[in-house]
């Protein structure tokens, strides 16, 4: 059984989908920790409701990224975390976490990377008037949404697509795809995960 930590900054609907997949048995992993950089985020409420331990912090209480990531790293060790799952965590991962967990940090992004990286990916897709966008799950490296791609799924855009309708479609795909990809990764050995 692999131990995972989910990192989130907001609503945490992807975190919830992962919790649900563990509860219904389709994901054979243990969610040992939520890490959240917004103590008032709804993701924290979801952790409490599910009885999952959480570490909530405010970045400006620390001198820099290295300082809070050192604290996070200690938590990951304490909770024996094998895989870090970013689910709407709106911060770049720095060298402190990357060097310890390289090849064992994954992210979900609401576009078909390398198209529309960074913030407001769905708004970027709408403004570009693309007909197809989607969801990408990828390994995290030092760049912005730039690591090796693990899985992608497309979403069709209609003529009168809005940010709300697109978000609903994207979330529906994310909530299926992310738990399935995590299951695929946790059922591989650690060496295989490291080697991609
Ligand atoms: C998700 O759509 C995820 O793809 C996106 O944030 C949302 C979080 O929703 N992530 C990024 O944009 C990362 N660059 P949630 O809090 O409801 O899971």
mmCIF file of C-alpha atoms and ligand atoms in Angstrom:
data_model
loop_
_atom_site.group_PDB
_atom_site.id
_atom_site.type_symbol
_atom_site.label_atom_id
_atom_site.label_comp_id
_atom_site.label_asym_id
_atom_site.label_seq_id
_atom_site.Cartn_x
_atom_site.Cartn_y
_atom_site.Cartn_z
ATOM 1 C CA UNK A 1 0.000 0.000 0.000
ATOM 2 C CA UNK A 2 1.479 3.358 -1.045
ATOM 3 C CA UNK A 3 1.107 6.480 1.063
ATOM 4 C CA UNK A 4 0.159 9.646 -0.751
ATOM 5 C CA UNK A 5 0.062 13.318 0.181
ATOM 6 C CA UNK A 6 -2.286 15.632 -1.711
ATOM 7 C CA UNK A 7 -1.331 19.314 -2.067
ATOM 8 C CA UNK A 8 -4.197 21.773 -2.710
ATOM 9 C CA UNK A 9 -4.860 25.517 -2.497
ATOM 10 C CA UNK A 10 -8.593 25.876 -3.021
ATOM 11 C CA UNK A 11 -11.869 24.029 -3.321
ATOM 12 C CA UNK A 12 -10.256 20.606 -3.478
ATOM 13 C CA UNK A 13 -12.759 18.857 -5.736
ATOM 14 C CA UNK A 14 -9.920 16.737 -7.139
ATOM 15 C CA UNK A 15 -8.812 15.947 -3.588
ATOM 16 C CA UNK A 16 -12.397 14.814 -2.936
ATOM 17 C CA UNK A 17 -12.384 12.599 -6.049
ATOM 18 C CA UNK A 18 -9.211 10.933 -4.739
ATOM 19 C CA UNK A 19 -10.767 10.469 -1.283
ATOM 20 C CA UNK A 20 -13.872 8.940 -2.905
ATOM 21 C CA UNK A 21 -11.771 6.575 -5.030
ATOM 22 C CA UNK A 22 -9.940 5.332 -1.936
ATOM 23 C CA UNK A 23 -13.245 4.872 -0.141
ATOM 24 C CA UNK A 24 -14.861 2.922 -2.993
ATOM 25 C CA UNK A 25 -11.756 0.719 -3.354
ATOM 26 C CA UNK A 26 -10.849 1.740 -6.915
ATOM 27 C CA UNK A 27 -7.680 3.432 -5.601
ATOM 28 C CA UNK A 28 -5.545 1.202 -3.393
ATOM 29 C CA UNK A 29 -3.520 3.892 -1.647
ATOM 30 C CA UNK A 30 -3.614 5.614 1.693
ATOM 31 C CA UNK A 31 -4.062 9.416 1.777
ATOM 32 C CA UNK A 32 -1.896 10.172 4.789
ATOM 33 C CA UNK A 33 -1.704 13.956 4.509
ATOM 34 C CA UNK A 34 -3.172 17.082 2.909
ATOM 35 C CA UNK A 35 -0.765 19.990 2.479
ATOM 36 C CA UNK A 36 -2.532 23.310 1.940
ATOM 37 C CA UNK A 37 -1.052 26.805 1.590
ATOM 38 C CA UNK A 38 -4.414 28.484 2.328
ATOM 39 C CA UNK A 39 -5.594 27.654 5.854
ATOM 40 C CA UNK A 40 -9.161 28.762 5.003
ATOM 41 C CA UNK A 41 -9.437 26.708 1.817
ATOM 42 C CA UNK A 42 -12.363 24.328 1.501
ATOM 43 C CA UNK A 43 -9.859 21.517 0.851
ATOM 44 C CA UNK A 44 -9.014 21.659 4.579
ATOM 45 C CA UNK A 45 -12.698 21.086 5.451
ATOM 46 C CA UNK A 46 -12.705 18.062 3.165
ATOM 47 C CA UNK A 47 -9.665 16.661 4.997
ATOM 48 C CA UNK A 48 -11.367 17.163 8.371
ATOM 49 C CA UNK A 49 -14.576 15.512 7.142
ATOM 50 C CA UNK A 50 -12.638 12.507 5.855
ATOM 51 C CA UNK A 51 -10.442 12.233 8.958
ATOM 52 C CA UNK A 52 -7.264 12.991 6.996
ATOM 53 C CA UNK A 53 -4.362 14.750 8.722
ATOM 54 C CA UNK A 54 -3.469 18.122 7.234
ATOM 55 C CA UNK A 55 -0.658 20.649 7.297
ATOM 56 C CA UNK A 56 -1.943 24.141 6.500
ATOM 57 C CA UNK A 57 0.539 26.986 6.285
ATOM 58 C CA UNK A 58 0.827 30.591 5.159
ATOM 59 C CA UNK A 59 3.847 31.218 2.954
ATOM 60 C CA UNK A 60 4.443 34.716 4.276
ATOM 61 C CA UNK A 61 4.989 33.339 7.780
ATOM 62 C CA UNK A 62 8.223 31.844 6.419
ATOM 63 C CA UNK A 63 11.342 33.639 5.224
ATOM 64 C CA UNK A 64 11.263 31.971 1.797
ATOM 65 C CA UNK A 65 10.197 28.920 -0.233
ATOM 66 C CA UNK A 66 13.107 26.871 1.086
ATOM 67 C CA UNK A 67 11.921 27.477 4.658
ATOM 68 C CA UNK A 68 8.327 26.295 4.169
ATOM 69 C CA UNK A 69 9.349 23.452 1.879
ATOM 70 C CA UNK A 70 11.766 22.227 4.560
ATOM 71 C CA UNK A 71 8.808 22.099 6.939
ATOM 72 C CA UNK A 72 6.699 20.272 4.344
ATOM 73 C CA UNK A 73 9.528 17.809 3.736
ATOM 74 C CA UNK A 74 9.632 16.974 7.443
ATOM 75 C CA UNK A 75 5.864 16.286 7.323
ATOM 76 C CA UNK A 76 6.269 14.071 4.247
ATOM 77 C CA UNK A 77 8.889 12.064 6.136
ATOM 78 C CA UNK A 78 6.752 11.903 9.283
ATOM 79 C CA UNK A 79 3.784 10.564 7.293
ATOM 80 C CA UNK A 80 6.007 8.230 5.224
ATOM 81 C CA UNK A 81 4.823 9.676 1.916
ATOM 82 C CA UNK A 82 5.719 7.777 -1.271
ATOM 83 C CA UNK A 83 3.919 9.951 -3.835
ATOM 84 C CA UNK A 84 3.038 13.670 -3.840
ATOM 85 C CA UNK A 85 -0.147 14.532 -5.746
ATOM 86 C CA UNK A 86 -0.649 18.201 -6.628
ATOM 87 C CA UNK A 87 -4.369 18.927 -7.015
ATOM 88 C CA UNK A 88 -4.871 22.634 -7.605
ATOM 89 C CA UNK A 89 -1.756 23.584 -5.598
ATOM 90 C CA UNK A 90 -0.986 27.013 -7.006
ATOM 91 C CA UNK A 91 2.714 27.240 -6.139
ATOM 92 C CA UNK A 92 5.809 26.218 -8.027
ATOM 93 C CA UNK A 93 7.618 23.354 -6.335
ATOM 94 C CA UNK A 94 11.144 24.418 -5.386
ATOM 95 C CA UNK A 95 14.458 22.550 -5.288
ATOM 96 C CA UNK A 96 14.003 21.487 -1.651
ATOM 97 C CA UNK A 97 10.996 19.283 -2.433
ATOM 98 C CA UNK A 98 12.056 18.418 -5.966
ATOM 99 C CA UNK A 99 15.447 17.020 -5.003
ATOM 100 C CA UNK A 100 13.892 14.784 -2.333
ATOM 101 C CA UNK A 101 10.881 13.643 -4.383
ATOM 102 C CA UNK A 102 12.042 13.836 -7.991
ATOM 103 C CA UNK A 103 9.946 11.521 -10.151
ATOM 104 C CA UNK A 104 7.443 11.136 -7.331
ATOM 105 C CA UNK A 105 5.515 14.407 -7.662
ATOM 106 C CA UNK A 106 2.627 14.622 -10.130
ATOM 107 C CA UNK A 107 0.298 17.450 -11.132
ATOM 108 C CA UNK A 108 -3.013 17.853 -12.942
ATOM 109 C CA UNK A 109 -3.506 20.810 -15.263
ATOM 110 C CA UNK A 110 -6.691 21.923 -17.051
ATOM 111 C CA UNK A 111 -5.333 22.073 -20.622
ATOM 112 C CA UNK A 112 -3.582 19.875 -23.154
ATOM 113 C CA UNK A 113 0.001 20.782 -22.230
ATOM 114 C CA UNK A 114 2.218 22.208 -23.599
ATOM 115 C CA UNK A 115 -0.692 24.450 -24.613
ATOM 116 C CA UNK A 116 -1.858 27.008 -22.028
ATOM 117 C CA UNK A 117 0.467 26.435 -19.054
ATOM 118 C CA UNK A 118 0.287 28.546 -15.904
ATOM 119 C CA UNK A 119 -2.658 30.430 -14.484
ATOM 120 C CA UNK A 120 -6.138 30.634 -16.038
ATOM 121 C CA UNK A 121 -5.550 27.771 -18.468
ATOM 122 C CA UNK A 122 -9.274 27.522 -19.287
ATOM 123 C CA UNK A 123 -9.538 31.280 -19.903
ATOM 124 C CA UNK A 124 -6.494 31.042 -22.172
ATOM 125 C CA UNK A 125 -8.172 28.231 -24.150
ATOM 126 C CA UNK A 126 -11.412 30.218 -24.517
ATOM 127 C CA UNK A 127 -9.600 33.352 -25.664
ATOM 128 C CA UNK A 128 -7.612 31.303 -28.205
ATOM 129 C CA UNK A 129 -10.972 29.975 -29.542
ATOM 130 C CA UNK A 130 -9.677 26.396 -29.687
ATOM 131 C CA UNK A 131 -12.153 23.647 -30.527
ATOM 132 C CA UNK A 132 -10.460 21.080 -28.308
ATOM 133 C CA UNK A 133 -8.771 21.440 -24.948
ATOM 134 C CA UNK A 134 -8.496 18.958 -22.106
ATOM 135 C CA UNK A 135 -6.644 17.743 -19.055
ATOM 136 C CA UNK A 136 -3.018 16.717 -18.537
ATOM 137 C CA UNK A 137 -1.449 14.716 -15.726
ATOM 138 C CA UNK A 138 2.335 15.091 -15.662
ATOM 139 C CA UNK A 139 5.421 14.650 -13.527
ATOM 140 C CA UNK A 140 6.588 17.857 -11.904
ATOM 141 C CA UNK A 141 9.942 19.381 -12.739
ATOM 142 C CA UNK A 142 11.421 22.808 -12.005
ATOM 143 C CA UNK A 143 9.407 24.514 -14.757
ATOM 144 C CA UNK A 144 5.825 25.753 -14.911
ATOM 145 C CA UNK A 145 3.611 22.798 -15.954
ATOM 146 C CA UNK A 146 6.505 21.472 -18.007
ATOM 147 C CA UNK A 147 7.376 17.959 -16.756
ATOM 148 C CA UNK A 148 6.961 14.681 -18.670
ATOM 149 C CA UNK A 149 3.345 13.922 -19.581
ATOM 150 C CA UNK A 150 1.752 10.799 -18.076
ATOM 151 C CA UNK A 151 -1.809 11.035 -19.423
ATOM 152 C CA UNK A 152 -4.075 13.394 -21.321
ATOM 153 C CA UNK A 153 -7.745 13.472 -22.141
ATOM 154 C CA UNK A 154 -9.534 15.829 -24.501
ATOM 155 C CA UNK A 155 -12.598 17.995 -23.972
ATOM 156 C CA UNK A 156 -14.541 19.481 -26.911
ATOM 157 C CA UNK A 157 -15.475 23.164 -26.789
ATOM 158 C CA UNK A 158 -18.769 24.346 -28.258
ATOM 159 C CA UNK A 159 -19.449 27.661 -30.055
ATOM 160 C CA UNK A 160 -20.910 29.287 -26.955
ATOM 161 C CA UNK A 161 -18.657 27.752 -24.336
ATOM 162 C CA UNK A 162 -18.227 29.808 -21.147
ATOM 163 C CA UNK A 163 -15.687 29.487 -18.376
ATOM 164 C CA UNK A 164 -18.386 27.882 -16.215
ATOM 165 C CA UNK A 165 -19.430 25.254 -18.771
ATOM 166 C CA UNK A 166 -15.817 24.490 -19.643
ATOM 167 C CA UNK A 167 -14.853 24.167 -15.998
ATOM 168 C CA UNK A 168 -17.660 21.701 -15.430
ATOM 169 C CA UNK A 169 -16.530 19.540 -18.357
ATOM 170 C CA UNK A 170 -12.877 19.740 -17.305
ATOM 171 C CA UNK A 171 -13.684 18.805 -13.728
ATOM 172 C CA UNK A 172 -15.773 15.829 -14.824
ATOM 173 C CA UNK A 173 -12.767 14.525 -16.787
ATOM 174 C CA UNK A 174 -10.270 15.354 -14.013
ATOM 175 C CA UNK A 175 -12.263 13.545 -11.345
ATOM 176 C CA UNK A 176 -12.128 10.298 -13.366
ATOM 177 C CA UNK A 177 -8.647 10.634 -14.828
ATOM 178 C CA UNK A 178 -6.626 11.632 -11.750
ATOM 179 C CA UNK A 179 -7.607 8.739 -9.450
ATOM 180 C CA UNK A 180 -7.075 6.305 -12.357
ATOM 181 C CA UNK A 181 -3.574 7.644 -13.069
ATOM 182 C CA UNK A 182 -2.675 7.567 -9.374
ATOM 183 C CA UNK A 183 -3.842 3.955 -9.209
ATOM 184 C CA UNK A 184 -1.647 3.140 -12.206
ATOM 185 C CA UNK A 185 1.369 4.747 -10.482
ATOM 186 C CA UNK A 186 0.885 3.231 -7.031
ATOM 187 C CA UNK A 187 0.558 -0.214 -8.518
ATOM 188 C CA UNK A 188 4.034 0.185 -10.101
ATOM 189 C CA UNK A 189 7.146 -0.334 -8.011
ATOM 190 C CA UNK A 190 8.981 2.726 -6.695
ATOM 191 C CA UNK A 191 11.832 2.107 -9.176
ATOM 192 C CA UNK A 192 9.427 2.011 -12.099
ATOM 193 C CA UNK A 193 7.800 5.262 -10.933
ATOM 194 C CA UNK A 194 11.218 6.915 -10.670
ATOM 195 C CA UNK A 195 12.179 5.750 -14.146
ATOM 196 C CA UNK A 196 8.825 6.825 -15.597
HETATM 197 C C1 LIG B 1 -8.136 21.941 -11.259
HETATM 198 O O1 LIG B 1 -8.942 22.180 -12.381
HETATM 199 C C2 LIG B 1 -6.685 21.765 -11.670
HETATM 200 O O2 LIG B 1 -6.535 21.207 -12.937
HETATM 201 C C3 LIG B 1 -6.184 23.186 -11.636
HETATM 202 O O3 LIG B 1 -6.792 23.746 -10.506
HETATM 203 C C4 LIG B 1 -8.086 23.176 -10.351
HETATM 204 C C5 LIG B 1 -8.281 22.830 -8.898
HETATM 205 O O4 LIG B 1 -9.612 22.477 -8.647
HETATM 206 N N1 LIG B 1 -4.767 23.232 -11.549
HETATM 207 C C6 LIG B 1 -4.018 24.147 -12.160
HETATM 208 O O5 LIG B 1 -4.472 25.053 -12.824
HETATM 209 C C7 LIG B 1 -2.517 23.976 -11.956
HETATM 210 N N2 LIG B 1 -1.772 24.805 -12.840
HETATM 211 P P1 LIG B 1 -10.011 21.770 -7.295
HETATM 212 O O6 LIG B 1 -9.405 22.605 -6.160
HETATM 213 O O7 LIG B 1 -11.496 21.802 -7.281
HETATM 214 O O8 LIG B 1 -9.450 20.383 -7.345
#
